[in-house]
mmCIF file with all atom_site columns, C-alpha atoms in Angstrom:
data_model
loop_
_atom_site.group_PDB
_atom_site.id
_atom_site.type_symbol
_atom_site.label_atom_id
_atom_site.label_alt_id
_atom_site.label_comp_id
_atom_site.label_asym_id
_atom_site.label_entity_id
_atom_site.label_seq_id
_atom_site.pdbx_PDB_ins_code
_atom_site.Cartn_x
_atom_site.Cartn_y
_atom_site.Cartn_z
_atom_site.occupancy
_atom_site.B_iso_or_equiv
_atom_site.pdbx_formal_charge
_atom_site.auth_seq_id
_atom_site.auth_comp_id
_atom_site.auth_asym_id
_atom_site.auth_atom_id
_atom_site.pdbx_PDB_model_num
ATOM 1   C CA . MET A 1 1   ? -10.218 54.248 -6.562  1.00 36.00 ? 1032 MET A CA 1
ATOM 2   C CA . GLU A 1 2   ? -7.616  52.172 -5.112  1.00 35.00 ? 1033 GLU A CA 1
ATOM 3   C CA . SER A 1 3   ? -3.827  53.148 -5.518  1.00 37.00 ? 1034 SER A CA 1
ATOM 4   C CA . LYS A 1 4   ? -1.545  50.931 -7.312  1.00 37.00 ? 1035 LYS A CA 1
ATOM 5   C CA . ARG A 1 5   ? 1.455   49.898 -5.587  1.00 37.00 ? 1036 ARG A CA 1
ATOM 6   C CA . GLU A 1 6   ? 4.513   48.445 -7.481  1.00 33.00 ? 1037 GLU A CA 1
ATOM 7   C CA . GLN A 1 7   ? 6.231   47.907 -3.939  1.00 32.00 ? 1038 GLN A CA 1
ATOM 8   C CA . GLU A 1 8   ? 5.657   48.707 -0.556  1.00 36.00 ? 1039 GLU A CA 1
ATOM 9   C CA . SER A 1 9   ? 7.618   48.757 2.591   1.00 36.00 ? 1040 SER A CA 1
ATOM 10  C CA . TYR A 1 10  ? 5.910   50.488 5.372   1.00 38.00 ? 1041 TYR A CA 1
ATOM 11  C CA . GLN A 1 11  ? 6.318   50.519 9.062   1.00 36.00 ? 1042 GLN A CA 1
ATOM 12  C CA . ARG A 1 12  ? 4.665   53.072 11.716  1.00 37.00 ? 1043 ARG A CA 1
ATOM 13  C CA . GLU A 1 13  ? 6.215   55.412 14.199  1.00 38.00 ? 1044 GLU A CA 1
ATOM 14  C CA . GLY A 1 14  ? 9.846   55.576 14.716  1.00 39.00 ? 1045 GLY A CA 1
ATOM 15  C CA . VAL A 1 15  ? 10.971  53.286 11.941  1.00 39.00 ? 1046 VAL A CA 1
ATOM 16  C CA . LYS A 1 16  ? 12.852  54.761 9.164   1.00 46.00 ? 1047 LYS A CA 1
ATOM 17  C CA . GLN A 1 17  ? 11.476  54.260 5.586   1.00 48.00 ? 1048 GLN A CA 1
ATOM 18  C CA . VAL A 1 18  ? 13.440  52.037 3.270   1.00 50.00 ? 1049 VAL A CA 1
ATOM 19  C CA . ALA A 1 19  ? 13.776  53.153 -0.416  1.00 51.00 ? 1050 ALA A CA 1
ATOM 20  C CA . MET A 1 20  ? 10.900  52.298 -2.756  1.00 59.00 ? 1051 MET A CA 1
ATOM 21  C CA . GLU A 1 21  ? 10.127  51.987 -6.292  1.00 77.00 ? 1052 GLU A CA 1
ATOM 22  C CA . THR A 1 22  ? 7.634   54.481 -8.093  1.00 89.00 ? 1053 THR A CA 1
ATOM 23  C CA . THR A 1 23  ? 4.281   54.568 -6.758  1.00 90.00 ? 1054 THR A CA 1
ATOM 24  C CA . VAL A 1 24  ? 0.852   56.036 -8.048  1.00 92.00 ? 1055 VAL A CA 1
ATOM 25  C CA . GLU A 1 25  ? -1.620  57.544 -5.592  1.00 94.00 ? 1056 GLU A CA 1
ATOM 26  C CA . ASP A 1 26  ? -5.118  59.238 -6.111  1.00 94.00 ? 1057 ASP A CA 1
ATOM 27  C CA . VAL A 1 27  ? -4.330  61.829 -3.310  1.00 97.00 ? 1058 VAL A CA 1
ATOM 28  C CA . VAL A 1 28  ? -1.206  62.801 -1.527  1.00 98.00 ? 1059 VAL A CA 1
ATOM 29  C CA . ILE A 1 29  ? -1.383  65.080 1.622   1.00 98.00 ? 1060 ILE A CA 1
ATOM 30  C CA . VAL A 1 30  ? 1.844   66.711 2.602   1.00 97.00 ? 1061 VAL A CA 1
ATOM 31  C CA . GLY A 1 31  ? 2.029   66.947 6.606   1.00 96.00 ? 1062 GLY A CA 1
ATOM 32  C CA . ALA A 1 32  ? 0.295   64.935 9.433   1.00 96.00 ? 1063 ALA A CA 1
ATOM 33  C CA . GLY A 1 33  ? -0.707  68.139 11.307  1.00 94.00 ? 1064 GLY A CA 1
ATOM 34  C CA . ILE A 1 34  ? -4.143  68.902 12.194  1.00 94.00 ? 1065 ILE A CA 1
ATOM 35  C CA . ALA A 1 35  ? -5.001  70.549 8.434   1.00 96.00 ? 1066 ALA A CA 1
ATOM 36  C CA . GLY A 1 36  ? -3.403  67.240 6.980   1.00 97.00 ? 1067 GLY A CA 1
ATOM 37  C CA . LEU A 1 37  ? -5.075  64.640 9.011   1.00 97.00 ? 1068 LEU A CA 1
ATOM 38  C CA . ALA A 1 38  ? -8.523  66.440 9.157   1.00 97.00 ? 1069 ALA A CA 1
ATOM 39  C CA . THR A 1 39  ? -8.230  66.718 5.269   1.00 98.00 ? 1070 THR A CA 1
ATOM 40  C CA . ALA A 1 40  ? -7.560  63.017 4.744   1.00 98.00 ? 1071 ALA A CA 1
ATOM 41  C CA . VAL A 1 41  ? -10.223 62.017 7.521   1.00 98.00 ? 1072 VAL A CA 1
ATOM 42  C CA . ALA A 1 42  ? -12.749 64.151 5.615   1.00 97.00 ? 1073 ALA A CA 1
ATOM 43  C CA . LEU A 1 43  ? -11.764 62.687 2.127   1.00 98.00 ? 1074 LEU A CA 1
ATOM 44  C CA . LYS A 1 44  ? -12.142 58.980 3.888   1.00 97.00 ? 1075 LYS A CA 1
ATOM 45  C CA . ARG A 1 45  ? -15.550 59.964 5.016   1.00 96.00 ? 1076 ARG A CA 1
ATOM 46  C CA . ALA A 1 46  ? -16.350 61.012 1.453   1.00 96.00 ? 1077 ALA A CA 1
ATOM 47  C CA . GLY A 1 47  ? -15.160 57.728 0.149   1.00 96.00 ? 1078 GLY A CA 1
ATOM 48  C CA . ILE A 1 48  ? -11.657 58.992 -1.153  1.00 96.00 ? 1079 ILE A CA 1
ATOM 49  C CA . GLU A 1 49  ? -8.569  57.527 0.401   1.00 95.00 ? 1080 GLU A CA 1
ATOM 50  C CA . ALA A 1 50  ? -5.577  59.687 0.946   1.00 97.00 ? 1081 ALA A CA 1
ATOM 51  C CA . LEU A 1 51  ? -1.907  59.101 1.322   1.00 97.00 ? 1082 LEU A CA 1
ATOM 52  C CA . VAL A 1 52  ? -0.560  61.234 4.286   1.00 98.00 ? 1083 VAL A CA 1
ATOM 53  C CA . LEU A 1 53  ? 3.199   61.862 4.111   1.00 97.00 ? 1084 LEU A CA 1
ATOM 54  C CA . GLU A 1 54  ? 5.141   63.191 7.278   1.00 96.00 ? 1085 GLU A CA 1
ATOM 55  C CA . ARG A 1 55  ? 8.475   64.282 7.699   1.00 95.00 ? 1086 ARG A CA 1
ATOM 56  C CA . SER A 1 56  ? 8.823   63.544 11.570  1.00 93.00 ? 1087 SER A CA 1
ATOM 57  C CA . GLU A 1 57  ? 8.889   59.955 12.901  1.00 93.00 ? 1088 GLU A CA 1
ATOM 58  C CA . GLY A 1 58  ? 5.782   59.956 14.643  1.00 91.00 ? 1089 GLY A CA 1
ATOM 59  C CA . LEU A 1 59  ? 2.800   62.560 15.389  1.00 90.00 ? 1090 LEU A CA 1
ATOM 60  C CA . ARG A 1 60  ? 4.477   65.798 16.694  1.00 85.00 ? 1091 ARG A CA 1
ATOM 61  C CA . ALA A 1 61  ? 2.727   67.463 19.970  1.00 75.00 ? 1092 ALA A CA 1
ATOM 62  C CA . THR A 1 62  ? 4.165   70.783 19.045  1.00 75.00 ? 1093 THR A CA 1
ATOM 63  C CA . GLY A 1 63  ? 2.063   73.301 20.768  1.00 74.00 ? 1094 GLY A CA 1
ATOM 64  C CA . ALA A 1 64  ? 0.272   72.461 24.171  1.00 81.00 ? 1095 ALA A CA 1
ATOM 65  C CA . ALA A 1 65  ? -3.321  73.017 23.691  1.00 87.00 ? 1096 ALA A CA 1
ATOM 66  C CA . LEU A 1 66  ? -5.938  74.530 21.762  1.00 89.00 ? 1097 LEU A CA 1
ATOM 67  C CA . THR A 1 67  ? -9.470  76.176 22.492  1.00 89.00 ? 1098 THR A CA 1
ATOM 68  C CA . LEU A 1 68  ? -12.496 75.282 20.298  1.00 89.00 ? 1099 LEU A CA 1
ATOM 69  C CA . TYR A 1 69  ? -15.723 77.275 20.624  1.00 86.00 ? 1100 TYR A CA 1
ATOM 70  C CA . PRO A 1 70  ? -18.861 75.329 20.271  1.00 86.00 ? 1101 PRO A CA 1
ATOM 71  C CA . ASN A 1 71  ? -19.807 75.945 16.611  1.00 86.00 ? 1102 ASN A CA 1
ATOM 72  C CA . ALA A 1 72  ? -16.213 74.852 15.839  1.00 86.00 ? 1103 ALA A CA 1
ATOM 73  C CA . TRP A 1 73  ? -16.789 71.881 17.673  1.00 86.00 ? 1104 TRP A CA 1
ATOM 74  C CA . ARG A 1 74  ? -20.095 71.003 16.350  1.00 83.00 ? 1105 ARG A CA 1
ATOM 75  C CA . SER A 1 75  ? -19.079 71.990 12.996  1.00 87.00 ? 1106 SER A CA 1
ATOM 76  C CA . ALA A 1 76  ? -15.645 70.540 12.350  1.00 91.00 ? 1107 ALA A CA 1
ATOM 77  C CA . LEU A 1 77  ? -15.370 67.805 15.012  1.00 93.00 ? 1108 LEU A CA 1
ATOM 78  C CA . ASP A 1 78  ? -19.023 66.416 14.399  1.00 91.00 ? 1109 ASP A CA 1
ATOM 79  C CA . ALA A 1 79  ? -18.423 66.377 10.756  1.00 93.00 ? 1110 ALA A CA 1
ATOM 80  C CA . LEU A 1 80  ? -15.174 64.406 11.106  1.00 95.00 ? 1111 LEU A CA 1
ATOM 81  C CA . GLY A 1 81  ? -16.589 61.943 13.460  1.00 94.00 ? 1112 GLY A CA 1
ATOM 82  C CA . ILE A 1 82  ? -14.243 62.512 16.407  1.00 95.00 ? 1113 ILE A CA 1
ATOM 83  C CA . SER A 1 83  ? -16.324 64.953 18.749  1.00 92.00 ? 1114 SER A CA 1
ATOM 84  C CA . GLN A 1 84  ? -17.622 62.068 20.998  1.00 90.00 ? 1115 GLN A CA 1
ATOM 85  C CA . LYS A 1 85  ? -14.319 60.670 21.517  1.00 92.00 ? 1116 LYS A CA 1
ATOM 86  C CA . LEU A 1 86  ? -12.963 63.798 22.766  1.00 93.00 ? 1117 LEU A CA 1
ATOM 87  C CA . ALA A 1 87  ? -16.103 65.268 24.564  1.00 89.00 ? 1118 ALA A CA 1
ATOM 88  C CA . THR A 1 88  ? -15.818 63.129 27.862  1.00 88.00 ? 1119 THR A CA 1
ATOM 89  C CA . ARG A 1 89  ? -12.165 64.006 28.187  1.00 92.00 ? 1120 ARG A CA 1
ATOM 90  C CA . TYR A 1 90  ? -12.652 67.772 27.402  1.00 91.00 ? 1121 TYR A CA 1
ATOM 91  C CA . PRO A 1 91  ? -15.854 69.201 28.865  1.00 88.00 ? 1122 PRO A CA 1
ATOM 92  C CA . PRO A 1 92  ? -16.691 72.688 28.172  1.00 87.00 ? 1123 PRO A CA 1
ATOM 93  C CA . THR A 1 93  ? -15.058 75.463 30.020  1.00 84.00 ? 1124 THR A CA 1
ATOM 94  C CA . LEU A 1 94  ? -17.822 77.213 32.310  1.00 81.00 ? 1125 LEU A CA 1
ATOM 95  C CA . LYS A 1 95  ? -15.583 80.010 33.660  1.00 82.00 ? 1126 LYS A CA 1
ATOM 96  C CA . GLY A 1 96  ? -12.562 82.116 32.333  1.00 81.00 ? 1127 GLY A CA 1
ATOM 97  C CA . HIS A 1 97  ? -10.702 85.269 33.078  1.00 83.00 ? 1128 HIS A CA 1
ATOM 98  C CA . VAL A 1 98  ? -9.905  88.031 31.191  1.00 87.00 ? 1129 VAL A CA 1
ATOM 99  C CA . ILE A 1 99  ? -6.687  90.332 32.000  1.00 92.00 ? 1130 ILE A CA 1
ATOM 100 C CA . TYR A 1 100 ? -6.770  93.838 30.587  1.00 92.00 ? 1131 TYR A CA 1
ATOM 101 C CA . LEU A 1 101 ? -3.089  94.473 29.903  1.00 92.00 ? 1132 LEU A CA 1
ATOM 102 C CA . ASP A 1 102 ? -3.061  98.253 30.297  1.00 93.00 ? 1133 ASP A CA 1
ATOM 103 C CA . THR A 1 103 ? -4.501  98.213 33.564  1.00 94.00 ? 1134 THR A CA 1
ATOM 104 C CA . GLY A 1 104 ? -3.823  94.692 34.957  1.00 92.00 ? 1135 GLY A CA 1
ATOM 105 C CA . GLU A 1 105 ? -7.834  94.424 35.907  1.00 93.00 ? 1136 GLU A CA 1
ATOM 106 C CA . VAL A 1 106 ? -8.876  90.739 36.059  1.00 93.00 ? 1137 VAL A CA 1
ATOM 107 C CA . GLN A 1 107 ? -12.383 89.993 34.739  1.00 91.00 ? 1138 GLN A CA 1
ATOM 108 C CA . GLU A 1 108 ? -14.293 86.780 35.421  1.00 88.00 ? 1139 GLU A CA 1
ATOM 109 C CA . VAL A 1 109 ? -16.223 85.713 32.607  1.00 82.00 ? 1140 VAL A CA 1
ATOM 110 C CA . SER A 1 110 ? -18.975 82.788 32.996  1.00 78.00 ? 1141 SER A CA 1
ATOM 111 C CA . ARG A 1 111 ? -20.413 80.606 30.487  1.00 69.00 ? 1142 ARG A CA 1
ATOM 112 C CA . PRO A 1 112 ? -24.032 79.528 30.415  1.00 66.00 ? 1143 PRO A CA 1
ATOM 113 C CA . ILE A 1 113 ? -25.928 76.141 31.085  1.00 64.00 ? 1144 ILE A CA 1
ATOM 114 C CA . THR A 1 114 ? -28.608 75.759 28.508  1.00 65.00 ? 1145 THR A CA 1
ATOM 115 C CA . ASN A 1 115 ? -31.317 72.856 29.139  1.00 62.00 ? 1146 ASN A CA 1
ATOM 116 C CA . GLU A 1 116 ? -28.979 71.690 32.068  1.00 59.00 ? 1147 GLU A CA 1
ATOM 117 C CA . VAL A 1 117 ? -25.866 71.088 29.466  1.00 57.00 ? 1148 VAL A CA 1
ATOM 118 C CA . PRO A 1 118 ? -22.989 73.390 29.641  1.00 60.00 ? 1149 PRO A CA 1
ATOM 119 C CA . VAL A 1 119 ? -21.972 75.338 26.662  1.00 71.00 ? 1150 VAL A CA 1
ATOM 120 C CA . GLY A 1 120 ? -18.737 77.122 26.225  1.00 80.00 ? 1151 GLY A CA 1
ATOM 121 C CA . PRO A 1 121 ? -15.313 76.495 24.566  1.00 87.00 ? 1152 PRO A CA 1
ATOM 122 C CA . ARG A 1 122 ? -13.625 73.495 25.180  1.00 89.00 ? 1153 ARG A CA 1
ATOM 123 C CA . CYS A 1 123 ? -9.684  73.324 25.720  1.00 90.00 ? 1154 CYS A CA 1
ATOM 124 C CA . LEU A 1 124 ? -7.897  70.072 24.414  1.00 91.00 ? 1155 LEU A CA 1
ATOM 125 C CA . HIS A 1 125 ? -4.381  68.783 23.981  1.00 92.00 ? 1156 HIS A CA 1
ATOM 126 C CA . ARG A 1 126 ? -3.324  69.184 20.464  1.00 92.00 ? 1157 ARG A CA 1
ATOM 127 C CA . LYS A 1 127 ? -1.961  65.515 20.991  1.00 92.00 ? 1158 LYS A CA 1
ATOM 128 C CA . ALA A 1 128 ? -5.046  64.294 21.726  1.00 94.00 ? 1159 ALA A CA 1
ATOM 129 C CA . LEU A 1 129 ? -6.812  65.693 18.707  1.00 94.00 ? 1160 LEU A CA 1
ATOM 130 C CA . LEU A 1 130 ? -3.848  64.458 16.211  1.00 95.00 ? 1161 LEU A CA 1
ATOM 131 C CA . GLU A 1 131 ? -4.399  61.038 17.899  1.00 95.00 ? 1162 GLU A CA 1
ATOM 132 C CA . ALA A 1 132 ? -8.327  61.195 17.482  1.00 96.00 ? 1163 ALA A CA 1
ATOM 133 C CA . LEU A 1 133 ? -7.825  62.151 13.718  1.00 96.00 ? 1164 LEU A CA 1
ATOM 134 C CA . ALA A 1 134 ? -5.143  59.521 13.294  1.00 96.00 ? 1165 ALA A CA 1
ATOM 135 C CA . ASP A 1 135 ? -7.227  56.870 14.545  1.00 96.00 ? 1166 ASP A CA 1
ATOM 136 C CA . GLU A 1 136 ? -9.814  57.458 11.839  1.00 97.00 ? 1167 GLU A CA 1
ATOM 137 C CA . LEU A 1 137 ? -7.616  56.490 9.102   1.00 97.00 ? 1168 LEU A CA 1
ATOM 138 C CA . THR A 1 138 ? -5.995  53.140 8.346   1.00 94.00 ? 1169 THR A CA 1
ATOM 139 C CA . ILE A 1 139 ? -2.259  52.288 9.433   1.00 90.00 ? 1170 ILE A CA 1
ATOM 140 C CA . HIS A 1 140 ? -1.302  52.623 5.778   1.00 92.00 ? 1171 HIS A CA 1
ATOM 141 C CA . SER A 1 141 ? -2.703  56.202 5.218   1.00 96.00 ? 1172 SER A CA 1
ATOM 142 C CA . VAL A 1 142 ? 0.059   57.897 7.148   1.00 96.00 ? 1173 VAL A CA 1
ATOM 143 C CA . ARG A 1 143 ? 3.709   57.290 6.337   1.00 95.00 ? 1174 ARG A CA 1
ATOM 144 C CA . PHE A 1 144 ? 6.055   58.796 8.594   1.00 94.00 ? 1175 PHE A CA 1
ATOM 145 C CA . SER A 1 145 ? 9.837   59.779 8.177   1.00 93.00 ? 1176 SER A CA 1
ATOM 146 C CA . SER A 1 146 ? 8.741   60.773 4.505   1.00 93.00 ? 1177 SER A CA 1
ATOM 147 C CA . LYS A 1 147 ? 11.255  63.471 3.582   1.00 94.00 ? 1178 LYS A CA 1
ATOM 148 C CA . ILE A 1 148 ? 10.599  65.028 0.478   1.00 95.00 ? 1179 ILE A CA 1
ATOM 149 C CA . SER A 1 149 ? 13.194  66.547 -1.523  1.00 95.00 ? 1180 SER A CA 1
ATOM 150 C CA . ALA A 1 150 ? 11.445  67.981 -4.432  1.00 95.00 ? 1181 ALA A CA 1
ATOM 151 C CA . ILE A 1 151 ? 7.991   68.091 -6.148  1.00 96.00 ? 1182 ILE A CA 1
ATOM 152 C CA . ASP A 1 152 ? 7.269   68.675 -9.891  1.00 95.00 ? 1183 ASP A CA 1
ATOM 153 C CA . THR A 1 153 ? 4.597   67.967 -12.260 1.00 94.00 ? 1184 THR A CA 1
ATOM 154 C CA . GLN A 1 154 ? 4.343   65.917 -15.689 1.00 92.00 ? 1185 GLN A CA 1
ATOM 155 C CA . GLN A 1 155 ? 2.045   65.656 -18.248 1.00 91.00 ? 1186 GLN A CA 1
ATOM 156 C CA . HIS A 1 156 ? 0.046   62.435 -18.572 1.00 82.00 ? 1187 HIS A CA 1
ATOM 157 C CA . GLU A 1 157 ? -2.888  61.633 -21.053 1.00 86.00 ? 1188 GLU A CA 1
ATOM 158 C CA . GLY A 1 158 ? -3.802  65.450 -21.371 1.00 88.00 ? 1189 GLY A CA 1
ATOM 159 C CA . SER A 1 159 ? -3.677  66.377 -17.534 1.00 88.00 ? 1190 SER A CA 1
ATOM 160 C CA . SER A 1 160 ? -1.003  66.895 -14.936 1.00 92.00 ? 1191 SER A CA 1
ATOM 161 C CA . LEU A 1 161 ? 0.313   64.682 -12.158 1.00 94.00 ? 1192 LEU A CA 1
ATOM 162 C CA . ALA A 1 162 ? 2.204   65.909 -9.422  1.00 96.00 ? 1193 ALA A CA 1
ATOM 163 C CA . ILE A 1 163 ? 5.631   64.038 -9.012  1.00 96.00 ? 1194 ILE A CA 1
ATOM 164 C CA . VAL A 1 164 ? 6.859   63.818 -5.326  1.00 96.00 ? 1195 VAL A CA 1
ATOM 165 C CA . HIS A 1 165 ? 10.281  62.911 -4.858  1.00 95.00 ? 1196 HIS A CA 1
ATOM 166 C CA . TRP A 1 166 ? 11.597  61.691 -1.545  1.00 93.00 ? 1197 TRP A CA 1
ATOM 167 C CA . GLU A 1 167 ? 15.208  61.958 -0.066  1.00 92.00 ? 1198 GLU A CA 1
ATOM 168 C CA . ASN A 1 168 ? 15.646  58.042 -0.254  1.00 89.00 ? 1199 ASN A CA 1
ATOM 169 C CA . GLY A 1 169 ? 14.933  57.981 -3.989  1.00 91.00 ? 1200 GLY A CA 1
ATOM 170 C CA . THR A 1 170 ? 11.159  56.945 -3.658  1.00 92.00 ? 1201 THR A CA 1
ATOM 171 C CA . ILE A 1 171 ? 8.884   58.659 -6.213  1.00 95.00 ? 1202 ILE A CA 1
ATOM 172 C CA . ILE A 1 172 ? 4.932   58.968 -5.822  1.00 95.00 ? 1203 ILE A CA 1
ATOM 173 C CA . LYS A 1 173 ? 3.063   60.155 -8.729  1.00 95.00 ? 1204 LYS A CA 1
ATOM 174 C CA . THR A 1 174 ? -0.293  61.649 -7.812  1.00 95.00 ? 1205 THR A CA 1
ATOM 175 C CA . LYS A 1 175 ? -3.397  63.160 -9.347  1.00 92.00 ? 1206 LYS A CA 1
ATOM 176 C CA . VAL A 1 176 ? -4.044  65.196 -6.402  1.00 96.00 ? 1207 VAL A CA 1
ATOM 177 C CA . LEU A 1 177 ? -1.306  66.896 -4.176  1.00 97.00 ? 1208 LEU A CA 1
ATOM 178 C CA . ILE A 1 178 ? -2.374  68.685 -1.178  1.00 97.00 ? 1209 ILE A CA 1
#
């Protein structure tokens, strides 16, 4: 299902949006953080295009890093098709340390190597994950500087539509709002 656009004026990263007419989208996702982009990528892999609206002027790298354990890496990142892009840059951590706060004791924790393949959690930069997810989407799938002023609903042909109002006067009607 393709979205219907009456007028579009889109530019990426750092450029303010200009006012637009009302548009209709099948799926709109609010927020281009990890959850929003991962949802858009998963929907795309299922054949459903979504529009992601992000308030900031570009991908935000708030937060330094995150750690994913092997089952999260396999289950989530493989399913989204991005694990191979990140695997060479972020190998498994083979050794870590646990510090007991009450005693100050430090214990070293080693990770196993199974079939000559390291197994363990991977620490990766949040921005690298965001960029890998964004790279899976078309440039028109994410709209930056999308400042939402209100969201309401409207009845249409026996079902509800979400109406997303932007501060600049743009209105997006959508069947699904995430």
